[in-house]
């Protein structure tokens, strides 16, 4: 196998997106388009990946990090000019360079591998990735001779009636002999209406030099979709969503209603887990085996253990253990850890807290900035009062404690092992282990006082 290099074109502004966000940073299934391309390239064994940046360069670098090399195209003067910016990095290297667009998020590593292998087997100077399009309008057509050899790429506006009937189109992805690419790029001119230097002109120049030009036709037109506006972005999202959902189902996950299930690209799900309708799994969420998630549940960058049930709830940036039950209508906010066999019931909110094994908060509680031990019971309406108006403070409830309904735990405060807090108490001081804390005013009944109140009305 030859040395392999990749050049990803990501410098265009994308004016048709009508957005302040740089085009290649628009997301498809939770991941920026250019990140999809880079992630696939990283799996085909390239020596170096060069990303050509322009508009929004710093944002692209922030997204992609240090795993690629960046070259700035200060003026956007066409695709040929963009590739030429990488000359100082690649021109003297032996091998093959694959050139891809940063706005083609659906292309897969398998297709890249097939293109590269085909190019290397033929010993071609350039190979074009093509596809069969049911409606080729707007695309350059691949014109072959009777033996199947590529004669030329003809653009829509320049095509004859016969050429317009061709349905094999140029996808804009190419392989080149690396040295030949940079030698010929110097010969590309800009004598056209836009005054730009176009990469397909390299193909024409190589043909005139009687070099072998090949074309590899992918079986998936969808993979070649370039995103230039919000309509195409929506189409890419739909295709990617279907691809992701089918992958999980083939890996042993049950999606009750795939059409109404949204799973982003980096989500991992264990086998025999069931995903119910209306569920959204986002970011780098990991769901274990034998879980049931949904309906109408959102998990964001969270880790979920095995045999855990979460319904009609939101979990973000948190860790959930095994055999846990959450919901309905619970909210697990960032930096929370829910232990094994715990129960977080309806209308319970947990924020930046640990919640121990076997503990329960069955309904209508707020648990913020707290360490809740094992086998703790938080009664209905229990609140950790963590904020004094200036700072947040910690509440500790140790193993086996019982917190009665409608109790306020005013942080910082510690409830000891196996302690009891009576219902309706407002606790402002630590409660020792095994103690009963009662912090409420003694009840007083005033006979017939209600009649006086009614009289005043």
PDB file of N, CA, C and O in Angstrom, residues 251-299:
ATOM      1  N   UNK A 251     -27.257  -4.174  15.887  1.00  0.00           N
ATOM      2  CA  UNK A 251     -26.373  -4.545  17.000  1.00  0.00           C
ATOM      3  C   UNK A 251     -27.142  -5.037  18.220  1.00  0.00           C
ATOM      4  O   UNK A 251     -26.549  -5.231  19.287  1.00  0.00           O
ATOM      5  N   UNK A 252     -28.458  -5.235  18.079  1.00  0.00           N
ATOM      6  CA  UNK A 252     -29.215  -5.853  19.157  1.00  0.00           C
ATOM      7  C   UNK A 252     -30.025  -4.912  20.021  1.00  0.00           C
ATOM      8  O   UNK A 252     -30.460  -5.283  21.111  1.00  0.00           O
ATOM      9  N   UNK A 253     -30.250  -3.686  19.554  1.00  0.00           N
ATOM     10  CA  UNK A 253     -31.060  -2.719  20.287  1.00  0.00           C
ATOM     11  C   UNK A 253     -32.445  -2.662  19.649  1.00  0.00           C
ATOM     12  O   UNK A 253     -32.569  -2.646  18.424  1.00  0.00           O
ATOM     13  N   UNK A 254     -33.486  -2.625  20.478  1.00  0.00           N
ATOM     14  CA  UNK A 254     -34.852  -2.507  19.967  1.00  0.00           C
ATOM     15  C   UNK A 254     -35.277  -1.048  19.966  1.00  0.00           C
ATOM     16  O   UNK A 254     -35.277  -0.391  21.016  1.00  0.00           O
ATOM     17  N   UNK A 255     -35.623  -0.535  18.796  1.00  0.00           N
ATOM     18  CA  UNK A 255     -36.225   0.793  18.678  1.00  0.00           C
ATOM     19  C   UNK A 255     -37.692   0.589  18.325  1.00  0.00           C
ATOM     20  O   UNK A 255     -38.014   0.136  17.224  1.00  0.00           O
ATOM     21  N   UNK A 256     -38.568   0.900  19.259  1.00  0.00           N
ATOM     22  CA  UNK A 256     -39.988   0.658  19.044  1.00  0.00           C
ATOM     23  C   UNK A 256     -40.514   1.458  17.861  1.00  0.00           C
ATOM     24  O   UNK A 256     -41.313   0.964  17.063  1.00  0.00           O
ATOM     25  N   UNK A 257     -40.056   2.684  17.714  1.00  0.00           N
ATOM     26  CA  UNK A 257     -40.507   3.555  16.623  1.00  0.00           C
ATOM     27  C   UNK A 257     -39.305   4.353  16.115  1.00  0.00           C
ATOM     28  O   UNK A 257     -39.061   5.475  16.551  1.00  0.00           O
ATOM     29  N   UNK A 258     -38.532   3.779  15.188  1.00  0.00           N
ATOM     30  CA  UNK A 258     -37.310   4.455  14.725  1.00  0.00           C
ATOM     31  C   UNK A 258     -37.559   5.851  14.170  1.00  0.00           C
ATOM     32  O   UNK A 258     -36.712   6.731  14.304  1.00  0.00           O
ATOM     33  N   UNK A 259     -38.719   6.055  13.555  1.00  0.00           N
ATOM     34  CA  UNK A 259     -39.008   7.366  12.978  1.00  0.00           C
ATOM     35  C   UNK A 259     -39.051   8.453  14.039  1.00  0.00           C
ATOM     36  O   UNK A 259     -38.776   9.616  13.770  1.00  0.00           O
ATOM     37  N   UNK A 260     -39.424   8.081  15.249  1.00  0.00           N
ATOM     38  CA  UNK A 260     -39.551   9.041  16.341  1.00  0.00           C
ATOM     39  C   UNK A 260     -38.511   8.801  17.433  1.00  0.00           C
ATOM     40  O   UNK A 260     -38.776   9.025  18.616  1.00  0.00           O
ATOM     41  N   UNK A 261     -37.336   8.357  17.021  1.00  0.00           N
ATOM     42  CA  UNK A 261     -36.212   8.152  17.932  1.00  0.00           C
ATOM     43  C   UNK A 261     -35.004   8.860  17.345  1.00  0.00           C
ATOM     44  O   UNK A 261     -34.666   8.649  16.177  1.00  0.00           O
ATOM     45  N   UNK A 262     -34.353   9.704  18.135  1.00  0.00           N
ATOM     46  CA  UNK A 262     -33.223  10.491  17.650  1.00  0.00           C
ATOM     47  C   UNK A 262     -31.971  10.106  18.428  1.00  0.00           C
ATOM     48  O   UNK A 262     -31.894  10.300  19.642  1.00  0.00           O
ATOM     49  N   UNK A 263     -31.007   9.535  17.724  1.00  0.00           N
ATOM     50  CA  UNK A 263     -29.760   9.080  18.343  1.00  0.00           C
ATOM     51  C   UNK A 263     -28.599   9.732  17.607  1.00  0.00           C
ATOM     52  O   UNK A 263     -28.454   9.570  16.395  1.00  0.00           O
ATOM     53  N   UNK A 264     -27.760  10.446  18.343  1.00  0.00           N
ATOM     54  CA  UNK A 264     -26.641  11.129  17.701  1.00  0.00           C
ATOM     55  C   UNK A 264     -25.487  10.170  17.423  1.00  0.00           C
ATOM     56  O   UNK A 264     -25.454   9.035  17.902  1.00  0.00           O
ATOM     57  N   UNK A 265     -24.523  10.670  16.643  1.00  0.00           N
ATOM     58  CA  UNK A 265     -23.520   9.802  16.021  1.00  0.00           C
ATOM     59  C   UNK A 265     -22.610   9.095  17.016  1.00  0.00           C
ATOM     60  O   UNK A 265     -22.149   7.980  16.744  1.00  0.00           O
ATOM     61  N   UNK A 266     -22.313   9.687  18.165  1.00  0.00           N
ATOM     62  CA  UNK A 266     -21.327   9.119  19.084  1.00  0.00           C
ATOM     63  C   UNK A 266     -21.950   8.360  20.243  1.00  0.00           C
ATOM     64  O   UNK A 266     -21.258   8.032  21.216  1.00  0.00           O
ATOM     65  N   UNK A 267     -23.221   8.058  20.161  1.00  0.00           N
ATOM     66  CA  UNK A 267     -23.921   7.335  21.234  1.00  0.00           C
ATOM     67  C   UNK A 267     -23.616   5.840  21.136  1.00  0.00           C
ATOM     68  O   UNK A 267     -23.546   5.268  20.042  1.00  0.00           O
ATOM     69  N   UNK A 268     -23.456   5.191  22.298  1.00  0.00           N
ATOM     70  CA  UNK A 268     -23.252   3.743  22.383  1.00  0.00           C
ATOM     71  C   UNK A 268     -24.406   3.139  23.184  1.00  0.00           C
ATOM     72  O   UNK A 268     -24.750   3.656  24.251  1.00  0.00           O
ATOM     73  N   UNK A 269     -24.972   2.032  22.677  1.00  0.00           N
ATOM     74  CA  UNK A 269     -26.096   1.386  23.356  1.00  0.00           C
ATOM     75  C   UNK A 269     -25.838  -0.112  23.428  1.00  0.00           C
ATOM     76  O   UNK A 269     -25.502  -0.750  22.425  1.00  0.00           O
ATOM     77  N   UNK A 270     -26.022  -0.700  24.616  1.00  0.00           N
ATOM     78  CA  UNK A 270     -25.842  -2.133  24.803  1.00  0.00           C
ATOM     79  C   UNK A 270     -27.006  -2.941  24.248  1.00  0.00           C
ATOM     80  O   UNK A 270     -28.116  -2.439  24.066  1.00  0.00           O
ATOM     81  N   UNK A 271     -26.748  -4.222  24.032  1.00  0.00           N
ATOM     82  CA  UNK A 271     -27.771  -5.075  23.426  1.00  0.00           C
ATOM     83  C   UNK A 271     -28.927  -5.327  24.399  1.00  0.00           C
ATOM     84  O   UNK A 271     -28.782  -5.241  25.619  1.00  0.00           O
ATOM     85  N   UNK A 272     -30.063  -5.645  23.796  1.00  0.00           N
ATOM     86  CA  UNK A 272     -31.299  -5.935  24.521  1.00  0.00           C
ATOM     87  C   UNK A 272     -31.852  -4.730  25.267  1.00  0.00           C
ATOM     88  O   UNK A 272     -32.776  -4.864  26.090  1.00  0.00           O
ATOM     89  N   UNK A 273     -31.330  -3.566  24.983  1.00  0.00           N
ATOM     90  CA  UNK A 273     -31.949  -2.330  25.486  1.00  0.00           C
ATOM     91  C   UNK A 273     -33.089  -1.952  24.566  1.00  0.00           C
ATOM     92  O   UNK A 273     -33.021  -2.135  23.353  1.00  0.00           O
ATOM     93  N   UNK A 274     -34.145  -1.403  25.158  1.00  0.00           N
ATOM     94  CA  UNK A 274     -35.330  -0.990  24.409  1.00  0.00           C
ATOM     95  C   UNK A 274     -35.443   0.533  24.481  1.00  0.00           C
ATOM     96  O   UNK A 274     -35.399   1.118  25.563  1.00  0.00           O
ATOM     97  N   UNK A 275     -35.565   1.150  23.309  1.00  0.00           N
ATOM     98  CA  UNK A 275     -35.719   2.599  23.229  1.00  0.00           C
ATOM     99  C   UNK A 275     -37.140   2.893  22.762  1.00  0.00           C
ATOM    100  O   UNK A 275     -37.539   2.486  21.675  1.00  0.00           O
ATOM    101  N   UNK A 276     -37.896   3.614  23.584  1.00  0.00           N
ATOM    102  CA  UNK A 276     -39.286   3.922  23.271  1.00  0.00           C
ATOM    103  C   UNK A 276     -39.399   5.243  22.515  1.00  0.00           C
ATOM    104  O   UNK A 276     -38.468   6.044  22.517  1.00  0.00           O
ATOM    105  N   UNK A 277     -40.547   5.489  21.880  1.00  0.00           N
ATOM    106  CA  UNK A 277     -40.698   6.691  21.033  1.00  0.00           C
ATOM    107  C   UNK A 277     -40.475   7.989  21.794  1.00  0.00           C
ATOM    108  O   UNK A 277     -40.681   8.087  23.003  1.00  0.00           O
ATOM    109  N   UNK A 278     -40.051   9.009  21.040  1.00  0.00           N
ATOM    110  CA  UNK A 278     -39.849  10.328  21.604  1.00  0.00           C
ATOM    111  C   UNK A 278     -38.553  10.479  22.362  1.00  0.00           C
ATOM    112  O   UNK A 278     -38.341  11.499  23.024  1.00  0.00           O
ATOM    113  N   UNK A 279     -37.667   9.506  22.265  1.00  0.00           N
ATOM    114  CA  UNK A 279     -36.409   9.533  23.016  1.00  0.00           C
ATOM    115  C   UNK A 279     -35.307  10.173  22.181  1.00  0.00           C
ATOM    116  O   UNK A 279     -35.196   9.935  20.980  1.00  0.00           O
ATOM    117  N   UNK A 280     -34.461  10.989  22.848  1.00  0.00           N
ATOM    118  CA  UNK A 280     -33.313  11.626  22.212  1.00  0.00           C
ATOM    119  C   UNK A 280     -32.067  11.278  23.013  1.00  0.00           C
ATOM    120  O   UNK A 280     -31.981  11.573  24.205  1.00  0.00           O
ATOM    121  N   UNK A 281     -31.106  10.638  22.346  1.00  0.00           N
ATOM    122  CA  UNK A 281     -29.837  10.271  22.970  1.00  0.00           C
ATOM    123  C   UNK A 281     -28.751  11.101  22.306  1.00  0.00           C
ATOM    124  O   UNK A 281     -28.508  10.970  21.101  1.00  0.00           O
ATOM    125  N   UNK A 282     -28.065  11.955  23.083  1.00  0.00           N
ATOM    126  CA  UNK A 282     -27.197  12.957  22.493  1.00  0.00           C
ATOM    127  C   UNK A 282     -25.761  12.858  23.012  1.00  0.00           C
ATOM    128  O   UNK A 282     -25.507  12.295  24.075  1.00  0.00           O
ATOM    129  N   UNK A 283     -24.857  13.486  22.245  1.00  0.00           N
ATOM    130  CA  UNK A 283     -23.463  13.580  22.656  1.00  0.00           C
ATOM    131  C   UNK A 283     -22.804  12.220  22.741  1.00  0.00           C
ATOM    132  O   UNK A 283     -23.024  11.342  21.922  1.00  0.00           O
ATOM    133  N   UNK A 284     -21.998  12.032  23.769  1.00  0.00           N
ATOM    134  CA  UNK A 284     -21.267  10.783  23.951  1.00  0.00           C
ATOM    135  C   UNK A 284     -21.957   9.906  24.998  1.00  0.00           C
ATOM    136  O   UNK A 284     -21.285   9.261  25.830  1.00  0.00           O
ATOM    137  N   UNK A 285     -23.251   9.873  24.951  1.00  0.00           N
ATOM    138  CA  UNK A 285     -24.032   9.057  25.882  1.00  0.00           C
ATOM    139  C   UNK A 285     -23.735   7.574  25.687  1.00  0.00           C
ATOM    140  O   UNK A 285     -23.621   7.084  24.563  1.00  0.00           O
ATOM    141  N   UNK A 286     -23.612   6.862  26.811  1.00  0.00           N
ATOM    142  CA  UNK A 286     -23.426   5.406  26.805  1.00  0.00           C
ATOM    143  C   UNK A 286     -24.576   4.790  27.594  1.00  0.00           C
ATOM    144  O   UNK A 286     -24.785   5.126  28.759  1.00  0.00           O
ATOM    145  N   UNK A 287     -25.306   3.893  26.962  1.00  0.00           N
ATOM    146  CA  UNK A 287     -26.409   3.188  27.621  1.00  0.00           C
ATOM    147  C   UNK A 287     -26.034   1.714  27.696  1.00  0.00           C
ATOM    148  O   UNK A 287     -25.609   1.117  26.696  1.00  0.00           O
ATOM    149  N   UNK A 288     -26.193   1.109  28.869  1.00  0.00           N
ATOM    150  CA  UNK A 288     -25.826  -0.283  29.062  1.00  0.00           C
ATOM    151  C   UNK A 288     -26.815  -1.263  28.461  1.00  0.00           C
ATOM    152  O   UNK A 288     -27.687  -0.904  27.659  1.00  0.00           O
ATOM    153  N   UNK A 289     -26.702  -2.512  28.871  1.00  0.00           N
ATOM    154  CA  UNK A 289     -27.557  -3.586  28.354  1.00  0.00           C
ATOM    155  C   UNK A 289     -28.841  -3.704  29.172  1.00  0.00           C
ATOM    156  O   UNK A 289     -28.897  -3.335  30.344  1.00  0.00           O
ATOM    157  N   UNK A 290     -29.873  -4.214  28.493  1.00  0.00           N
ATOM    158  CA  UNK A 290     -31.146  -4.557  29.149  1.00  0.00           C
ATOM    159  C   UNK A 290     -31.800  -3.358  29.824  1.00  0.00           C
ATOM    160  O   UNK A 290     -32.501  -3.502  30.828  1.00  0.00           O
ATOM    161  N   UNK A 291     -31.575  -2.185  29.278  1.00  0.00           N
ATOM    162  CA  UNK A 291     -32.241  -0.992  29.801  1.00  0.00           C
ATOM    163  C   UNK A 291     -33.538  -0.736  29.047  1.00  0.00           C
ATOM    164  O   UNK A 291     -33.769  -1.296  27.976  1.00  0.00           O
ATOM    165  N   UNK A 292     -34.354   0.121  29.601  1.00  0.00           N
ATOM    166  CA  UNK A 292     -35.523   0.634  28.891  1.00  0.00           C
ATOM    167  C   UNK A 292     -35.507   2.147  29.042  1.00  0.00           C
ATOM    168  O   UNK A 292     -35.586   2.672  30.152  1.00  0.00           O
ATOM    169  N   UNK A 293     -35.402   2.840  27.909  1.00  0.00           N
ATOM    170  CA  UNK A 293     -35.276   4.294  27.902  1.00  0.00           C
ATOM    171  C   UNK A 293     -36.468   4.876  27.153  1.00  0.00           C
ATOM    172  O   UNK A 293     -36.734   4.522  26.020  1.00  0.00           O
ATOM    173  N   UNK A 294     -37.168   5.800  27.814  1.00  0.00           N
ATOM    174  CA  UNK A 294     -38.325   6.423  27.201  1.00  0.00           C
ATOM    175  C   UNK A 294     -39.621   5.852  27.750  1.00  0.00           C
ATOM    176  O   UNK A 294     -39.608   5.005  28.647  1.00  0.00           O
ATOM    177  N   UNK A 295     -40.726   6.390  27.236  1.00  0.00           N
ATOM    178  CA  UNK A 295     -40.836   7.345  26.126  1.00  0.00           C
ATOM    179  C   UNK A 295     -40.471   8.765  26.560  1.00  0.00           C
ATOM    180  O   UNK A 295     -40.387   9.070  27.742  1.00  0.00           O
ATOM    181  N   UNK A 296     -40.260   9.623  25.536  1.00  0.00           N
ATOM    182  CA  UNK A 296     -40.092  11.062  25.748  1.00  0.00           C
ATOM    183  C   UNK A 296     -39.010  11.372  26.774  1.00  0.00           C
ATOM    184  O   UNK A 296     -39.226  12.105  27.739  1.00  0.00           O
ATOM    185  N   UNK A 297     -37.829  10.822  26.528  1.00  0.00           N
ATOM    186  CA  UNK A 297     -36.698  10.973  27.436  1.00  0.00           C
ATOM    187  C   UNK A 297     -35.512  11.544  26.673  1.00  0.00           C
ATOM    188  O   UNK A 297     -35.298  11.204  25.505  1.00  0.00           O
ATOM    189  N   UNK A 298     -34.720  12.402  27.340  1.00  0.00           N
ATOM    190  CA  UNK A 298     -33.536  12.986  26.727  1.00  0.00           C
ATOM    191  C   UNK A 298     -32.322  12.683  27.600  1.00  0.00           C
ATOM    192  O   UNK A 298     -32.294  13.027  28.784  1.00  0.00           O
ATOM    193  N   UNK A 299     -31.325  12.024  27.004  1.00  0.00           N
ATOM    194  CA  UNK A 299     -30.064  11.734  27.680  1.00  0.00           C
ATOM    195  C   UNK A 299     -28.953  12.462  26.942  1.00  0.00           C
ATOM    196  O   UNK A 299     -28.807  12.315  25.731  1.00  0.00           O
TER     197      UNK A 299
END
